Amino acid sequence: MPQPRAETSLPPADPAAGRGESGPAAYRVFGRAEWAALRASTPLSLSAEDLEGLRGLTDRLSLEEVAEVFLPLSRLLNLQVAAARGLGVVQDTFLGRQVVPPPYIIGIAGSVAVGKSTFARVLQAILARWPDHPSVALITTDGFLYPTRVLEARGLMGRKGFPESYDLRKMIGFLSAVKAGEEVVSAPVYSHLTYDIVPGQKQIVRRPDILIFEGLNVLQTAAGAPLLASDFFDFSVYVDAAEEDIARWYLERFLLLQRTAFQQPRSYFHRYKDLPLEEATAVAQRIWREINLRNLDENILPTRERARMVLRKGADHRAQEIWLRRM
């Protein structure tokens, strides 16, 4: 079995990989090849066609990336789900209750445009192919944003994605119900086209084996809050990259959306559809700088070392290092 590298392998000069008080000394740090070897005999269950339907707009995810990064993670999670179920059996036996394993909940965090949504979709597809846990649900925190009318009334449209723009009570209620094993739990649905909650629509979760909960704020803390979203997680992943790379990926995505989704009259960003390239670039850079970068620096990046695993991406979107928290 390959041994993890010494934690000194991480260059401290990289501001996005700077050492906090708790890490990466709190983590075992694996290079890509070392991590890939931990796949063992786990089979590749996704085809190129499957992957094409899971990629994000600007992600260049390959089957090689799936095999070397996702398959070792799926093997680890499969072992952890089995262990968690075993602990549940012990407790239920002690209490004299019927054994009903609660869903195993995985939190996925990271910046806008870092690729966490694609990461979550691919992880869902791979985990669902394990016979031990075929039911894998995916919920994003976008559905727990306050509706646009509420954000506008509170003057928060310029802080959409910041902690105060989410209905945390509703989010915690959802996670609590799922973890309690309720038969049917619903979450609001968000439209990226209209940039708003879809009235009357719900995403239904029916006691899955695994729930993947993905979003900007899933690892954030709140002063005085009795419960946090992360209190319900069995495992968590922070998808990480250098700020300059994320900024470039955000710009690429914005310019692609300008030529596609923004062209639709119902799009919230329809007003940007005909901007010349130079002006569209300036708009995207302003939104990144004033909203997304600020949110990353103030609220998202500080939560990185609360994750059980950190996936460090390079400039080409490929995973370079995996940090796995010591138990």
PDB file of C-alpha atoms in Angstrom, residues 27-237:
ATOM      1  CA  TYR A  27      -3.831  15.887   6.950  1.00  0.00           C
ATOM      2  CA  ARG A  28      -2.040  13.109   5.149  1.00  0.00           C
ATOM      3  CA  VAL A  29      -1.052  14.617   1.787  1.00  0.00           C
ATOM      4  CA  PHE A  30      -1.075  12.395  -1.298  1.00  0.00           C
ATOM      5  CA  GLY A  31       0.254  13.131  -4.746  1.00  0.00           C
ATOM      6  CA  ARG A  32      -1.929  12.129  -7.653  1.00  0.00           C
ATOM      7  CA  ALA A  33      -0.081   8.887  -8.435  1.00  0.00           C
ATOM      8  CA  GLU A  34      -0.058   7.832  -4.781  1.00  0.00           C
ATOM      9  CA  TRP A  35      -3.778   8.483  -4.477  1.00  0.00           C
ATOM     10  CA  ALA A  36      -4.548   6.696  -7.752  1.00  0.00           C
ATOM     11  CA  ALA A  37      -2.834   3.542  -6.448  1.00  0.00           C
ATOM     12  CA  LEU A  38      -5.382   3.393  -3.631  1.00  0.00           C
ATOM     13  CA  ARG A  39      -8.036   2.533  -6.196  1.00  0.00           C
ATOM     14  CA  ALA A  40      -6.889  -1.099  -5.790  1.00  0.00           C
ATOM     15  CA  SER A  41      -9.194  -3.235  -7.957  1.00  0.00           C
ATOM     16  CA  THR A  42     -12.178  -0.861  -8.017  1.00  0.00           C
ATOM     17  CA  PRO A  43     -13.640  -1.127 -11.542  1.00  0.00           C
ATOM     18  CA  LEU A  44     -14.274   1.891 -13.771  1.00  0.00           C
ATOM     19  CA  SER A  45     -18.057   1.903 -14.088  1.00  0.00           C
ATOM     20  CA  LEU A  46     -18.538   5.097 -16.133  1.00  0.00           C
ATOM     21  CA  SER A  47     -18.248   5.290 -19.916  1.00  0.00           C
ATOM     22  CA  ALA A  48     -17.096   8.259 -21.975  1.00  0.00           C
ATOM     23  CA  GLU A  49     -20.746   8.827 -22.896  1.00  0.00           C
ATOM     24  CA  ASP A  50     -21.759   8.828 -19.216  1.00  0.00           C
ATOM     25  CA  LEU A  51     -19.053  11.365 -18.439  1.00  0.00           C
ATOM     26  CA  GLU A  52     -20.092  13.665 -21.269  1.00  0.00           C
ATOM     27  CA  GLY A  53     -23.484  14.105 -19.608  1.00  0.00           C
ATOM     28  CA  LEU A  54     -21.919  14.903 -16.227  1.00  0.00           C
ATOM     29  CA  ARG A  55     -19.316  17.510 -17.204  1.00  0.00           C
ATOM     30  CA  GLY A  56     -19.776  21.172 -16.405  1.00  0.00           C
ATOM     31  CA  LEU A  57     -19.682  23.853 -19.091  1.00  0.00           C
ATOM     32  CA  THR A  58     -15.945  24.477 -18.903  1.00  0.00           C
ATOM     33  CA  ASP A  59     -14.729  21.320 -17.140  1.00  0.00           C
ATOM     34  CA  ARG A  60     -12.340  19.104 -19.079  1.00  0.00           C
ATOM     35  CA  LEU A  61     -12.907  16.022 -16.959  1.00  0.00           C
ATOM     36  CA  SER A  62     -11.522  12.797 -18.456  1.00  0.00           C
ATOM     37  CA  LEU A  63     -11.985   9.109 -17.732  1.00  0.00           C
ATOM     38  CA  GLU A  64      -8.375   9.124 -16.550  1.00  0.00           C
ATOM     39  CA  GLU A  65      -9.339  11.684 -13.889  1.00  0.00           C
ATOM     40  CA  VAL A  66     -12.297   9.524 -12.877  1.00  0.00           C
ATOM     41  CA  ALA A  67     -10.116   6.431 -12.566  1.00  0.00           C
ATOM     42  CA  GLU A  68      -7.267   8.103 -10.681  1.00  0.00           C
ATOM     43  CA  VAL A  69      -9.205  10.458  -8.403  1.00  0.00           C
ATOM     44  CA  PHE A  70     -12.832   9.391  -8.046  1.00  0.00           C
ATOM     45  CA  LEU A  71     -12.407   5.619  -7.877  1.00  0.00           C
ATOM     46  CA  PRO A  72     -10.054   5.684  -4.852  1.00  0.00           C
ATOM     47  CA  LEU A  73     -12.459   8.102  -3.157  1.00  0.00           C
ATOM     48  CA  SER A  74     -15.438   5.879  -3.941  1.00  0.00           C
ATOM     49  CA  ARG A  75     -13.584   2.913  -2.451  1.00  0.00           C
ATOM     50  CA  LEU A  76     -12.836   4.877   0.719  1.00  0.00           C
ATOM     51  CA  LEU A  77     -16.440   6.051   0.994  1.00  0.00           C
ATOM     52  CA  ASN A  78     -17.789   2.547   0.398  1.00  0.00           C
ATOM     53  CA  LEU A  79     -15.714   1.324   3.357  1.00  0.00           C
ATOM     54  CA  GLN A  80     -16.838   4.255   5.479  1.00  0.00           C
ATOM     55  CA  VAL A  81     -20.522   3.735   4.679  1.00  0.00           C
ATOM     56  CA  ALA A  82     -20.185   0.097   5.770  1.00  0.00           C
ATOM     57  CA  ALA A  83     -18.456   1.144   8.996  1.00  0.00           C
ATOM     58  CA  ALA A  84     -21.109   3.788   9.725  1.00  0.00           C
ATOM     59  CA  ARG A  85     -23.856   1.236   9.208  1.00  0.00           C
ATOM     60  CA  GLY A  86     -22.108  -1.112  11.613  1.00  0.00           C
ATOM     61  CA  LEU A  87     -22.026   1.568  14.294  1.00  0.00           C
ATOM     62  CA  GLY A  88     -25.710   2.245  13.679  1.00  0.00           C
ATOM     63  CA  VAL A  89     -26.526  -1.424  14.193  1.00  0.00           C
ATOM     64  CA  VAL A  90     -24.640  -1.394  17.498  1.00  0.00           C
ATOM     65  CA  GLN A  91     -26.574   1.626  18.768  1.00  0.00           C
ATOM     66  CA  ASP A  92     -29.965   0.382  17.584  1.00  0.00           C
ATOM     67  CA  THR A  93     -29.293  -3.019  19.159  1.00  0.00           C
ATOM     68  CA  PHE A  94     -28.361  -1.336  22.428  1.00  0.00           C
ATOM     69  CA  LEU A  95     -31.561   0.722  22.352  1.00  0.00           C
ATOM     70  CA  GLY A  96     -33.688  -2.253  21.375  1.00  0.00           C
ATOM     71  CA  ARG A  97     -34.884  -0.554  18.189  1.00  0.00           C
ATOM     72  CA  GLN A  98     -35.400  -1.811  14.666  1.00  0.00           C
ATOM     73  CA  VAL A  99     -32.191  -1.390  12.708  1.00  0.00           C
ATOM     74  CA  VAL A 100     -32.726   1.318  10.074  1.00  0.00           C
ATOM     75  CA  PRO A 101     -29.407   2.786   8.882  1.00  0.00           C
ATOM     76  CA  PRO A 102     -29.660   6.571   8.408  1.00  0.00           C
ATOM     77  CA  PRO A 103     -28.468   8.071   5.134  1.00  0.00           C
ATOM     78  CA  TYR A 104     -24.728   8.694   4.918  1.00  0.00           C
ATOM     79  CA  ILE A 105     -24.314  12.417   4.172  1.00  0.00           C
ATOM     80  CA  ILE A 106     -21.376  13.870   2.228  1.00  0.00           C
ATOM     81  CA  GLY A 107     -20.812  17.634   2.086  1.00  0.00           C
ATOM     82  CA  ILE A 108     -19.055  19.171  -0.954  1.00  0.00           C
ATOM     83  CA  ALA A 109     -17.728  22.738  -0.566  1.00  0.00           C
ATOM     84  CA  GLY A 110     -15.659  25.172  -2.620  1.00  0.00           C
ATOM     85  CA  SER A 111     -15.716  28.408  -4.577  1.00  0.00           C
ATOM     86  CA  VAL A 112     -17.949  29.433  -7.428  1.00  0.00           C
ATOM     87  CA  ALA A 113     -16.464  28.046 -10.696  1.00  0.00           C
ATOM     88  CA  VAL A 114     -14.030  25.639  -9.006  1.00  0.00           C
ATOM     89  CA  GLY A 115     -15.888  22.603 -10.366  1.00  0.00           C
ATOM     90  CA  LYS A 116     -17.594  21.334  -7.225  1.00  0.00           C
ATOM     91  CA  SER A 117     -20.935  20.753  -9.003  1.00  0.00           C
ATOM     92  CA  THR A 118     -19.288  18.492 -11.587  1.00  0.00           C
ATOM     93  CA  PHE A 119     -17.365  16.791  -8.790  1.00  0.00           C
ATOM     94  CA  ALA A 120     -20.628  16.118  -6.950  1.00  0.00           C
ATOM     95  CA  ARG A 121     -22.417  14.768 -10.051  1.00  0.00           C
ATOM     96  CA  VAL A 122     -19.587  12.400 -10.957  1.00  0.00           C
ATOM     97  CA  LEU A 123     -19.257  11.209  -7.370  1.00  0.00           C
ATOM     98  CA  GLN A 124     -23.004  10.544  -7.268  1.00  0.00           C
ATOM     99  CA  ALA A 125     -22.853   8.488 -10.464  1.00  0.00           C
ATOM    100  CA  ILE A 126     -19.912   6.392  -9.274  1.00  0.00           C
ATOM    101  CA  LEU A 127     -21.224   5.768  -5.759  1.00  0.00           C
ATOM    102  CA  ALA A 128     -24.607   4.706  -7.146  1.00  0.00           C
ATOM    103  CA  ARG A 129     -22.877   1.924  -9.081  1.00  0.00           C
ATOM    104  CA  TRP A 130     -21.717   0.228  -5.883  1.00  0.00           C
ATOM    105  CA  PRO A 131     -24.231  -2.557  -5.054  1.00  0.00           C
ATOM    106  CA  ASP A 132     -24.003  -1.747  -1.323  1.00  0.00           C
ATOM    107  CA  HIS A 133     -25.606   1.699  -1.742  1.00  0.00           C
ATOM    108  CA  PRO A 134     -27.393   2.115  -5.083  1.00  0.00           C
ATOM    109  CA  SER A 135     -29.608   5.008  -3.959  1.00  0.00           C
ATOM    110  CA  VAL A 136     -27.544   8.219  -4.007  1.00  0.00           C
ATOM    111  CA  ALA A 137     -29.287  11.607  -3.946  1.00  0.00           C
ATOM    112  CA  LEU A 138     -27.723  14.971  -4.770  1.00  0.00           C
ATOM    113  CA  ILE A 139     -29.010  18.268  -3.389  1.00  0.00           C
ATOM    114  CA  THR A 140     -27.414  21.692  -3.883  1.00  0.00           C
ATOM    115  CA  THR A 141     -27.673  24.558  -1.429  1.00  0.00           C
ATOM    116  CA  ASP A 142     -28.909  26.880  -4.206  1.00  0.00           C
ATOM    117  CA  GLY A 143     -32.456  25.802  -3.367  1.00  0.00           C
ATOM    118  CA  PHE A 144     -32.034  27.209   0.124  1.00  0.00           C
ATOM    119  CA  LEU A 145     -31.239  30.721  -1.098  1.00  0.00           C
ATOM    120  CA  TYR A 146     -33.925  33.215  -0.224  1.00  0.00           C
ATOM    121  CA  PRO A 147     -36.132  34.096  -3.232  1.00  0.00           C
ATOM    122  CA  THR A 148     -35.121  37.152  -5.224  1.00  0.00           C
ATOM    123  CA  ARG A 149     -37.991  39.226  -3.808  1.00  0.00           C
ATOM    124  CA  VAL A 150     -36.683  38.588  -0.266  1.00  0.00           C
ATOM    125  CA  LEU A 151     -33.077  39.315  -1.204  1.00  0.00           C
ATOM    126  CA  GLU A 152     -34.119  42.551  -2.924  1.00  0.00           C
ATOM    127  CA  ALA A 153     -36.221  43.627   0.069  1.00  0.00           C
ATOM    128  CA  ARG A 154     -33.240  43.034   2.370  1.00  0.00           C
ATOM    129  CA  GLY A 155     -30.707  44.651   0.043  1.00  0.00           C
ATOM    130  CA  LEU A 156     -28.816  41.372  -0.403  1.00  0.00           C
ATOM    131  CA  MET A 157     -28.796  40.830  -4.176  1.00  0.00           C
ATOM    132  CA  GLY A 158     -25.178  41.995  -4.262  1.00  0.00           C
ATOM    133  CA  ARG A 159     -24.362  39.416  -1.576  1.00  0.00           C
ATOM    134  CA  LYS A 160     -26.064  36.419  -3.120  1.00  0.00           C
ATOM    135  CA  GLY A 161     -24.134  33.328  -2.051  1.00  0.00           C
ATOM    136  CA  PHE A 162     -22.923  34.967   1.175  1.00  0.00           C
ATOM    137  CA  PRO A 163     -24.082  33.237   4.386  1.00  0.00           C
ATOM    138  CA  GLU A 164     -26.868  35.739   5.076  1.00  0.00           C
ATOM    139  CA  SER A 165     -28.504  35.041   1.684  1.00  0.00           C
ATOM    140  CA  TYR A 166     -29.491  31.487   2.699  1.00  0.00           C
ATOM    141  CA  ASP A 167     -32.474  30.301   4.694  1.00  0.00           C
ATOM    142  CA  LEU A 168     -30.323  28.398   7.190  1.00  0.00           C
ATOM    143  CA  ARG A 169     -33.303  27.310   9.282  1.00  0.00           C
ATOM    144  CA  LYS A 170     -34.859  25.594   6.271  1.00  0.00           C
ATOM    145  CA  MET A 171     -31.500  24.062   5.300  1.00  0.00           C
ATOM    146  CA  ILE A 172     -30.900  22.636   8.783  1.00  0.00           C
ATOM    147  CA  GLY A 173     -34.473  21.367   8.907  1.00  0.00           C
ATOM    148  CA  PHE A 174     -33.951  19.507   5.637  1.00  0.00           C
ATOM    149  CA  LEU A 175     -30.702  17.880   6.754  1.00  0.00           C
ATOM    150  CA  SER A 176     -32.159  16.974  10.130  1.00  0.00           C
ATOM    151  CA  ALA A 177     -35.148  15.258   8.506  1.00  0.00           C
ATOM    152  CA  VAL A 178     -32.924  13.316   6.096  1.00  0.00           C
ATOM    153  CA  LYS A 179     -30.572  12.195   8.865  1.00  0.00           C
ATOM    154  CA  ALA A 180     -33.541  11.164  11.016  1.00  0.00           C
ATOM    155  CA  GLY A 181     -34.533   8.764   8.245  1.00  0.00           C
ATOM    156  CA  GLU A 182     -37.854  10.359   7.337  1.00  0.00           C
ATOM    157  CA  GLU A 183     -39.471   8.566   4.414  1.00  0.00           C
ATOM    158  CA  VAL A 184     -39.999  11.633   2.211  1.00  0.00           C
ATOM    159  CA  VAL A 185     -38.152  14.949   2.507  1.00  0.00           C
ATOM    160  CA  SER A 186     -38.373  17.818   0.014  1.00  0.00           C
ATOM    161  CA  ALA A 187     -36.021  20.655  -0.911  1.00  0.00           C
ATOM    162  CA  PRO A 188     -36.762  23.835  -2.899  1.00  0.00           C
ATOM    163  CA  VAL A 189     -35.647  24.005  -6.533  1.00  0.00           C
ATOM    164  CA  TYR A 190     -33.453  26.814  -7.908  1.00  0.00           C
ATOM    165  CA  SER A 191     -33.255  27.947 -11.539  1.00  0.00           C
ATOM    166  CA  HIS A 192     -29.887  29.223 -12.774  1.00  0.00           C
ATOM    167  CA  LEU A 193     -31.697  30.607 -15.801  1.00  0.00           C
ATOM    168  CA  THR A 194     -34.045  32.894 -13.875  1.00  0.00           C
ATOM    169  CA  TYR A 195     -31.583  33.223 -10.973  1.00  0.00           C
ATOM    170  CA  ASP A 196     -34.396  32.508  -8.504  1.00  0.00           C
ATOM    171  CA  ILE A 197     -36.279  29.840  -6.564  1.00  0.00           C
ATOM    172  CA  VAL A 198     -38.870  28.084  -8.757  1.00  0.00           C
ATOM    173  CA  PRO A 199     -42.291  28.630  -7.115  1.00  0.00           C
ATOM    174  CA  GLY A 200     -44.126  25.444  -6.247  1.00  0.00           C
ATOM    175  CA  GLN A 201     -41.367  23.050  -7.348  1.00  0.00           C
ATOM    176  CA  LYS A 202     -39.698  20.626  -4.939  1.00  0.00           C
ATOM    177  CA  GLN A 203     -36.944  18.042  -5.207  1.00  0.00           C
ATOM    178  CA  ILE A 204     -38.005  14.900  -3.366  1.00  0.00           C
ATOM    179  CA  VAL A 205     -35.582  12.739  -1.399  1.00  0.00           C
ATOM    180  CA  ARG A 206     -36.785   9.284  -0.359  1.00  0.00           C
ATOM    181  CA  ARG A 207     -34.490   7.923   2.343  1.00  0.00           C
ATOM    182  CA  PRO A 208     -31.399   7.437   0.132  1.00  0.00           C
ATOM    183  CA  ASP A 209     -28.425   5.312   1.096  1.00  0.00           C
ATOM    184  CA  ILE A 210     -26.208   8.354   0.541  1.00  0.00           C
ATOM    185  CA  LEU A 211     -26.996  12.052   0.251  1.00  0.00           C
ATOM    186  CA  ILE A 212     -24.482  14.398  -1.380  1.00  0.00           C
ATOM    187  CA  PHE A 213     -25.045  17.989  -0.229  1.00  0.00           C
ATOM    188  CA  GLU A 214     -23.140  20.488  -2.373  1.00  0.00           C
ATOM    189  CA  GLY A 215     -22.698  24.238  -2.086  1.00  0.00           C
ATOM    190  CA  LEU A 216     -20.600  27.253  -1.206  1.00  0.00           C
ATOM    191  CA  ASN A 217     -21.609  27.431   2.415  1.00  0.00           C
ATOM    192  CA  VAL A 218     -21.862  23.838   3.618  1.00  0.00           C
ATOM    193  CA  LEU A 219     -18.829  24.032   5.930  1.00  0.00           C
ATOM    194  CA  GLN A 220     -19.448  27.529   7.258  1.00  0.00           C
ATOM    195  CA  THR A 221     -19.977  28.247  10.925  1.00  0.00           C
ATOM    196  CA  ALA A 222     -22.444  30.671  12.463  1.00  0.00           C
ATOM    197  CA  ALA A 223     -21.857  32.347  15.818  1.00  0.00           C
ATOM    198  CA  GLY A 224     -24.405  31.209  18.361  1.00  0.00           C
ATOM    199  CA  ALA A 225     -26.086  28.712  16.018  1.00  0.00           C
ATOM    200  CA  PRO A 226     -27.149  25.543  17.883  1.00  0.00           C
ATOM    201  CA  LEU A 227     -26.657  23.419  14.737  1.00  0.00           C
ATOM    202  CA  LEU A 228     -24.532  23.705  11.603  1.00  0.00           C
ATOM    203  CA  ALA A 229     -24.991  21.966   8.268  1.00  0.00           C
ATOM    204  CA  SER A 230     -21.709  20.144   8.822  1.00  0.00           C
ATOM    205  CA  ASP A 231     -23.052  18.623  12.059  1.00  0.00           C
ATOM    206  CA  PHE A 232     -24.997  16.216   9.832  1.00  0.00           C
ATOM    207  CA  PHE A 233     -22.083  15.226   7.589  1.00  0.00           C
ATOM    208  CA  ASP A 234     -20.355  11.863   7.781  1.00  0.00           C
ATOM    209  CA  PHE A 235     -17.709  13.019   5.307  1.00  0.00           C
ATOM    210  CA  SER A 236     -16.845  16.297   3.582  1.00  0.00           C
ATOM    211  CA  VAL A 237     -14.752  17.413   0.622  1.00  0.00           C
TER     212      VAL A 237
END
